Amino acid sequence: QLFVGRFVSGMAIGLLSAVIVLYQSELAPASMRGALSTLYQLGITFGILLAAFIDQLEVDHDEGWRVVMGVICLPAAALLVGMVCLPRSPRWLVQKGRRKEALKVLLTIRSDEEAVKEEEEIFQ
């Protein structure tokens, strides 16, 4: 049971690692894409360090592995709740024929002129 859970969580983390960078690159201005990718990698590295620290604190306690597994659920739950607030990908919206919605998303993260220009570039 533990093995299956670790396998599923590992696969999910791998998929998420690729999807987050893709989503960031679609929404971020070109001038910030590198910085956001670097910040993402730094966050991942810090998370690994924190996980190793918590694991070392709990490894000798009875049922300590349960605490570690519970702590793992906290960032996952925060991500799940936070994803509800994220806008859809403008590229995905244009591919689905929803250009007005894509423009609306772009207008929330870009100036009017940049949003219109980017929506036209995506459509072409």
Coordinates of N, CA, C and O in Angstrom, one line a residue:
Q1 N 0.8 -1.2 0.0 CA 0.0 0.0 0.0 C 0.9 1.3 0.0 O 0.6 2.2 -0.7
L2 N 1.9 1.3 0.8 CA 2.8 2.4 0.9 C 3.6 2.5 -0.4 O 3.8 3.6 -0.9
F3 N 4.0 1.4 -1.0 CA 4.7 1.4 -2.3 C 3.8 2.0 -3.4 O 4.3 2.8 -4.2
V4 N 2.6 1.6 -3.5 CA 1.7 2.1 -4.5 C 1.5 3.7 -4.3 O 1.5 4.4 -5.3
G5 N 1.3 4.1 -3.1 CA 1.1 5.5 -2.8 C 2.4 6.3 -3.2 O 2.2 7.4 -3.8
R6 N 3.5 5.8 -2.9 CA 4.8 6.5 -3.2 C 4.9 6.5 -4.8 O 5.4 7.5 -5.3
F7 N 4.6 5.4 -5.4 CA 4.7 5.4 -6.9 C 3.7 6.4 -7.5 O 4.1 7.2 -8.4
V8 N 2.5 6.5 -7.1 CA 1.5 7.4 -7.6 C 2.0 8.8 -7.3 O 1.9 9.7 -8.2
S9 N 2.4 9.1 -6.1 CA 2.8 10.5 -5.8 C 4.1 10.9 -6.6 O 4.2 12.0 -7.1
G10 N 5.0 9.9 -6.8 CA 6.2 10.2 -7.7 C 5.8 10.5 -9.1 O 6.4 11.5 -9.7
M11 N 4.9 9.8 -9.7 CA 4.4 10.0 -11.0 C 3.7 11.4 -11.1 O 3.9 12.1 -12.1
A12 N 2.9 11.7 -10.1 CA 2.2 13.0 -10.1 C 3.2 14.1 -10.0 O 3.1 15.2 -10.7
I13 N 4.2 14.0 -9.2 CA 5.2 15.1 -9.1 C 6.0 15.2 -10.4 O 6.3 16.4 -10.8
G14 N 6.3 14.1 -11.0 CA 7.0 14.2 -12.3 C 6.2 15.0 -13.4 O 6.7 15.8 -14.1
L15 N 4.9 14.6 -13.4 CA 4.0 15.3 -14.4 C 3.8 16.7 -14.1 O 3.9 17.6 -14.9
L16 N 3.7 17.0 -12.8 CA 3.5 18.4 -12.3 C 4.7 19.2 -12.6 O 4.6 20.4 -13.0
S17 N 5.9 18.6 -12.5 CA 7.1 19.4 -12.8 C 7.2 19.9 -14.2 O 7.7 21.0 -14.4
A18 N 6.7 19.1 -15.1 CA 6.7 19.5 -16.5 C 5.6 20.5 -16.8 O 5.8 21.5 -17.5
V19 N 4.4 20.3 -16.2 CA 3.3 21.1 -16.5 C 3.4 22.5 -15.9 O 3.0 23.5 -16.6
I20 N 4.0 22.6 -14.8 CA 4.1 24.0 -14.1 C 5.0 24.9 -15.0 O 4.6 26.0 -15.2
V21 N 6.1 24.4 -15.4 CA 7.0 25.2 -16.2 C 6.3 25.6 -17.5 O 6.4 26.8 -18.0
L22 N 5.6 24.7 -18.1 CA 4.8 25.1 -19.3 C 3.8 26.1 -19.1 O 3.7 27.1 -19.8
Y23 N 3.0 26.0 -18.0 CA 2.0 27.0 -17.7 C 2.6 28.3 -17.4 O 2.1 29.3 -17.8
Q24 N 3.7 28.3 -16.6 CA 4.4 29.6 -16.3 C 4.8 30.3 -17.6 O 4.7 31.5 -17.7
S25 N 5.4 29.5 -18.5 CA 5.9 30.1 -19.7 C 4.8 30.7 -20.6 O 5.0 31.6 -21.3
E26 N 3.6 30.1 -20.5 CA 2.4 30.7 -21.2 C 1.9 31.9 -20.6 O 1.4 32.8 -21.4
L27 N 1.9 32.1 -19.3 CA 1.3 33.2 -18.7 C 2.3 34.3 -18.4 O 1.9 35.5 -18.3
A28 N 3.6 34.0 -18.2 CA 4.5 35.0 -17.8 C 5.0 35.8 -19.0 O 5.1 35.3 -20.1
P29 N 5.3 37.1 -18.8 CA 5.9 37.9 -19.8 C 7.3 37.3 -20.1 O 8.0 36.7 -19.3
A30 N 7.7 37.5 -21.4 CA 9.0 36.9 -21.8 C 10.2 37.3 -20.9 O 11.1 36.5 -20.7
S31 N 10.1 38.5 -20.4 CA 11.2 39.0 -19.6 C 11.3 38.4 -18.2 O 12.4 38.4 -17.6
M32 N 10.3 37.7 -17.8 CA 10.3 37.1 -16.5 C 10.3 35.6 -16.5 O 10.4 34.9 -15.5
R33 N 10.3 35.0 -17.7 CA 10.2 33.5 -17.8 C 11.4 32.8 -17.1 O 11.2 31.8 -16.4
G34 N 12.6 33.2 -17.4 CA 13.8 32.6 -16.8 C 13.8 32.7 -15.3 O 14.1 31.8 -14.6
A35 N 13.4 33.9 -14.8 CA 13.4 34.1 -13.4 C 12.4 33.2 -12.7 O 12.7 32.6 -11.6
L36 N 11.2 33.1 -13.3 CA 10.2 32.2 -12.7 C 10.6 30.8 -12.7 O 10.3 30.0 -11.8
S37 N 11.2 30.3 -13.8 CA 11.7 28.9 -13.9 C 12.8 28.7 -12.8 O 12.8 27.6 -12.2
T38 N 13.7 29.6 -12.6 CA 14.7 29.5 -11.6 C 14.1 29.5 -10.2 O 14.5 28.7 -9.4
L39 N 13.1 30.4 -10.0 CA 12.4 30.4 -8.7 C 11.7 29.1 -8.4 O 11.7 28.6 -7.3
Y40 N 11.1 28.5 -9.4 CA 10.4 27.3 -9.3 C 11.4 26.2 -8.9 O 11.1 25.4 -8.0
Q41 N 12.6 26.1 -9.6 CA 13.6 25.1 -9.2 C 14.1 25.3 -7.8 O 14.3 24.4 -7.1
L42 N 14.3 26.6 -7.4 CA 14.7 26.9 -6.0 C 13.7 26.4 -5.0 O 14.0 25.8 -4.0
G43 N 12.4 26.6 -5.3 CA 11.3 26.1 -4.4 C 11.3 24.6 -4.3 O 11.2 24.0 -3.2
I44 N 11.6 23.9 -5.4 CA 11.6 22.4 -5.4 C 12.8 22.0 -4.6 O 12.7 21.1 -3.7
T45 N 14.0 22.6 -4.7 CA 15.1 22.2 -4.0 C 14.9 22.5 -2.5 O 15.3 21.6 -1.7
F46 N 14.4 23.6 -2.2 CA 14.1 23.9 -0.8 C 13.1 22.9 -0.2 O 13.2 22.5 1.0
G47 N 12.1 22.5 -0.9 CA 11.1 21.5 -0.5 C 11.8 20.2 -0.2 O 11.4 19.5 0.8
I48 N 12.7 19.8 -1.1 CA 13.5 18.5 -0.8 C 14.3 18.6 0.5 O 14.3 17.7 1.3
L49 N 14.9 19.7 0.7 CA 15.7 19.9 1.9 C 14.8 19.9 3.1 O 15.1 19.2 4.1
L50 N 13.7 20.5 3.1 CA 12.7 20.5 4.2 C 12.2 19.1 4.4 O 12.0 18.7 5.6
A51 N 11.9 18.4 3.4 CA 11.4 17.0 3.5 C 12.4 16.1 4.2 O 12.1 15.3 5.1
A52 N 13.7 16.3 3.8 CA 14.7 15.5 4.4 C 14.9 15.8 5.9 O 15.1 14.9 6.7
F53 N 14.8 17.1 6.2 CA 14.9 17.5 7.6 C 13.8 17.0 8.5 O 14.0 16.4 9.5
I54 N 12.5 17.1 8.0 CA 11.4 16.5 8.7 C 11.5 15.0 8.8 O 11.2 14.4 9.9
D55 N 12.0 14.4 7.8 CA 12.1 12.9 7.8 C 13.1 12.5 8.9 O 12.9 11.5 9.6
Q56 N 14.2 13.2 9.0 CA 15.2 12.9 10.0 C 14.7 13.1 11.4 O 15.1 12.4 12.3
L57 N 13.8 14.1 11.6 CA 13.2 14.4 12.9 C 12.3 13.2 13.3 O 12.2 12.9 14.5
E58 N 11.6 12.7 12.4 CA 10.5 11.7 12.7 C 10.9 10.3 12.5 O 10.2 9.4 12.9
V59 N 12.0 10.0 11.9 CA 12.4 8.6 11.5 C 12.5 7.7 12.7 O 12.2 6.5 12.6
D60 N 12.9 8.2 13.8 CA 13.1 7.3 15.0 C 11.9 7.2 15.9 O 11.9 6.4 16.8
H61 N 10.9 8.0 15.6 CA 9.6 7.9 16.4 C 8.7 6.8 15.9 O 8.7 6.4 14.7
D62 N 8.0 6.2 16.9 CA 7.0 5.2 16.5 C 6.0 5.8 15.6 O 5.5 7.0 15.9
E63 N 5.6 5.2 14.5 CA 4.6 5.7 13.6 C 5.1 7.1 13.0 O 4.2 7.9 12.5
G64 N 6.3 7.4 13.0 CA 6.8 8.6 12.5 C 6.6 8.8 11.0 O 6.4 9.9 10.5
W65 N 6.6 7.7 10.3 CA 6.3 7.7 8.8 C 5.0 8.3 8.5 O 4.7 8.9 7.5
R66 N 4.0 8.1 9.4 CA 2.7 8.6 9.2 C 2.7 10.1 9.3 O 2.0 10.8 8.5
V67 N 3.5 10.7 10.2 CA 3.6 12.1 10.3 C 4.2 12.7 9.0 O 3.7 13.7 8.5
V68 N 5.2 12.0 8.5 CA 5.9 12.4 7.3 C 4.9 12.4 6.1 O 4.8 13.4 5.3
M69 N 4.1 11.4 6.0 CA 3.1 11.3 4.9 C 2.0 12.3 5.1 O 1.5 12.9 4.1
G70 N 1.7 12.7 6.3 CA 0.7 13.7 6.6 C 1.2 15.1 6.2 O 0.5 15.9 5.6
V71 N 2.5 15.3 6.5 CA 3.1 16.6 6.1 C 3.2 16.8 4.6 O 3.0 17.9 4.1
I72 N 3.4 15.7 3.9 CA 3.4 15.7 2.5 C 2.1 16.2 1.9 O 2.0 16.9 0.9
C73 N 1.0 15.9 2.6 CA -0.3 16.3 2.1 C -0.6 17.8 2.2 O -1.5 18.3 1.5
L74 N 0.1 18.5 3.1 CA -0.2 19.9 3.3 C 0.1 20.8 2.0 O -0.8 21.5 1.6
P75 N 1.3 20.7 1.4 CA 1.5 21.5 0.2 C 0.6 21.0 -1.0 O 0.1 21.8 -1.8
A76 N 0.3 19.7 -1.0 CA -0.6 19.2 -2.1 C -2.0 19.8 -1.9 O -2.6 20.2 -2.9
A77 N -2.5 19.9 -0.7 CA -3.8 20.5 -0.4 C -3.8 22.0 -0.8 O -4.8 22.5 -1.4
A78 N -2.7 22.7 -0.4 CA -2.6 24.1 -0.8 C -2.6 24.3 -2.3 O -3.3 25.2 -2.8
L79 N -1.9 23.4 -3.0 CA -1.9 23.5 -4.5 C -3.3 23.2 -5.0 O -3.7 23.9 -6.0
L80 N -3.9 22.2 -4.5 CA -5.3 21.9 -5.0 C -6.2 23.1 -4.8 O -7.0 23.4 -5.8
V81 N -6.2 23.7 -3.7 CA -7.1 24.9 -3.4 C -6.6 26.1 -4.3 O -7.5 26.8 -4.9
G82 N -5.3 26.3 -4.4 CA -4.8 27.4 -5.2 C -5.1 27.3 -6.7 O -5.3 28.3 -7.4
M83 N -5.1 26.1 -7.2 CA -5.4 25.9 -8.6 C -6.7 26.4 -9.1 O -6.9 26.7 -10.2
V84 N -7.7 26.4 -8.2 CA -9.0 26.9 -8.5 C -9.0 28.3 -8.9 O -9.8 28.8 -9.8
C85 N -8.1 29.1 -8.4 CA -8.0 30.5 -8.6 C -7.2 30.9 -9.9 O -7.2 32.0 -10.3
L86 N -6.5 29.9 -10.4 CA -5.6 30.2 -11.6 C -6.5 30.3 -12.9 O -7.4 29.5 -13.1
P87 N -6.0 31.2 -13.8 CA -6.8 31.3 -15.1 C -6.4 30.1 -16.0 O -5.3 29.5 -15.8
R88 N -7.2 29.9 -16.9 CA -6.9 28.9 -18.0 C -5.8 29.4 -18.9 O -5.6 30.6 -19.0
S89 N -5.2 28.5 -19.5 CA -4.1 28.8 -20.4 C -4.7 29.5 -21.7 O -5.6 29.0 -22.3
P90 N -4.2 30.7 -22.0 CA -4.7 31.4 -23.2 C -4.5 30.5 -24.5 O -5.4 30.5 -25.3
R91 N -3.4 29.9 -24.6 CA -3.2 29.0 -25.8 C -4.2 27.9 -25.9 O -4.7 27.6 -26.9
W92 N -4.5 27.3 -24.7 CA -5.5 26.2 -24.7 C -6.9 26.8 -25.1 O -7.6 26.1 -25.9
L93 N -7.2 27.9 -24.6 CA -8.5 28.5 -24.9 C -8.6 28.8 -26.4 O -9.7 28.6 -27.0
V94 N -7.6 29.4 -27.0 CA -7.6 29.7 -28.4 C -7.7 28.4 -29.2 O -8.5 28.3 -30.2
Q95 N -7.0 27.3 -28.8 CA -7.1 26.0 -29.5 C -8.5 25.5 -29.5 O -8.9 24.8 -30.4
K96 N -9.2 25.8 -28.4 CA -10.6 25.3 -28.3 C -11.6 26.2 -28.9 O -12.8 26.1 -28.8
G97 N -11.1 27.3 -29.6 CA -12.0 28.2 -30.3 C -12.7 29.3 -29.3 O -13.7 29.9 -29.7
R98 N -12.1 29.5 -28.2 CA -12.6 30.4 -27.2 C -11.7 31.6 -27.1 O -11.1 32.0 -26.1
R99 N -11.6 32.4 -28.2 CA -10.7 33.5 -28.3 C -11.1 34.6 -27.4 O -10.2 35.3 -26.8
K100 N -12.3 34.9 -27.2 CA -12.7 36.0 -26.3 C -12.3 35.7 -24.8 O -11.9 36.6 -24.1
E101 N -12.4 34.4 -24.4 CA -12.0 34.1 -23.1 C -10.5 34.2 -23.0 O -10.0 34.6 -21.9
A102 N -9.8 33.8 -24.0 CA -8.3 33.9 -24.0 C -7.9 35.4 -23.9 O -7.0 35.7 -23.1
L103 N -8.6 36.2 -24.6 CA -8.3 37.7 -24.5 C -8.6 38.2 -23.1 O -7.8 39.0 -22.6
K104 N -9.6 37.7 -22.5 CA -10.0 38.2 -21.2 C -8.9 37.8 -20.2 O -8.5 38.5 -19.3
V105 N -8.4 36.5 -20.3 CA -7.3 36.1 -19.4 C -6.1 36.9 -19.7 O -5.4 37.4 -18.7
L106 N -5.7 37.2 -20.9 CA -4.6 38.0 -21.2 C -4.7 39.4 -20.7 O -3.7 40.0 -20.3
L107 N -5.9 40.0 -20.7 CA -6.1 41.3 -20.2 C -5.9 41.4 -18.7 O -5.6 42.5 -18.2
T108 N -6.0 40.3 -18.0 CA -5.8 40.3 -16.6 C -4.3 40.3 -16.2 O -4.0 40.7 -15.1
I109 N -3.5 39.9 -17.2 CA -2.1 39.8 -16.9 C -1.2 40.6 -17.8 O 0.0 40.7 -17.5
R110 N -1.7 41.3 -18.7 CA -1.0 42.2 -19.7 C -1.7 43.5 -19.8 O -2.9 43.6 -19.5
S111 N -1.0 44.5 -20.4 CA -1.7 45.7 -20.8 C -2.6 45.4 -22.0 O -2.5 44.4 -22.6
D112 N -3.5 46.3 -22.2 CA -4.5 46.1 -23.3 C -3.8 45.8 -24.6 O -4.1 44.9 -25.4
E113 N -2.8 46.7 -25.0 CA -2.1 46.5 -26.2 C -1.4 45.2 -26.4 O -1.5 44.5 -27.4
E114 N -0.6 44.8 -25.3 CA 0.1 43.6 -25.3 C -0.8 42.4 -25.4 O -0.5 41.4 -26.0
A115 N -2.0 42.5 -24.7 CA -2.9 41.3 -24.6 C -3.5 41.1 -26.0 O -3.6 39.9 -26.5
V116 N -3.9 42.1 -26.7 CA -4.5 42.0 -28.1 C -3.4 41.4 -29.0 O -3.7 40.5 -29.8
K117 N -2.2 42.0 -28.9 CA -1.1 41.5 -29.8 C -0.8 40.0 -29.6 O -0.7 39.3 -30.5
E118 N -0.7 39.6 -28.3 CA -0.4 38.2 -28.0 C -1.5 37.3 -28.4 O -1.3 36.2 -28.9
E119 N -2.8 37.7 -28.2 CA -3.9 36.9 -28.6 C -3.9 36.6 -30.1 O -4.1 35.5 -30.6
E120 N -3.5 37.7 -30.9 CA -3.4 37.5 -32.3 C -2.3 36.6 -32.7 O -2.4 35.8 -33.6
E121 N -1.2 36.7 -32.0 CA 0.0 35.8 -32.3 C -0.4 34.4 -32.0 O 0.0 33.5 -32.7
I122 N -1.1 34.1 -30.9 CA -1.5 32.8 -30.5 C -2.4 32.2 -31.6 O -2.3 31.1 -32.0
F123 N -3.3 33.0 -32.1 CA -4.3 32.6 -33.1 C -3.7 32.2 -34.4 O -4.1 31.3 -35.1
Q124 N -2.6 32.9 -34.7 CA -1.9 32.6 -36.0 C -1.2 31.3 -35.9 O -0.9 30.5 -36.4

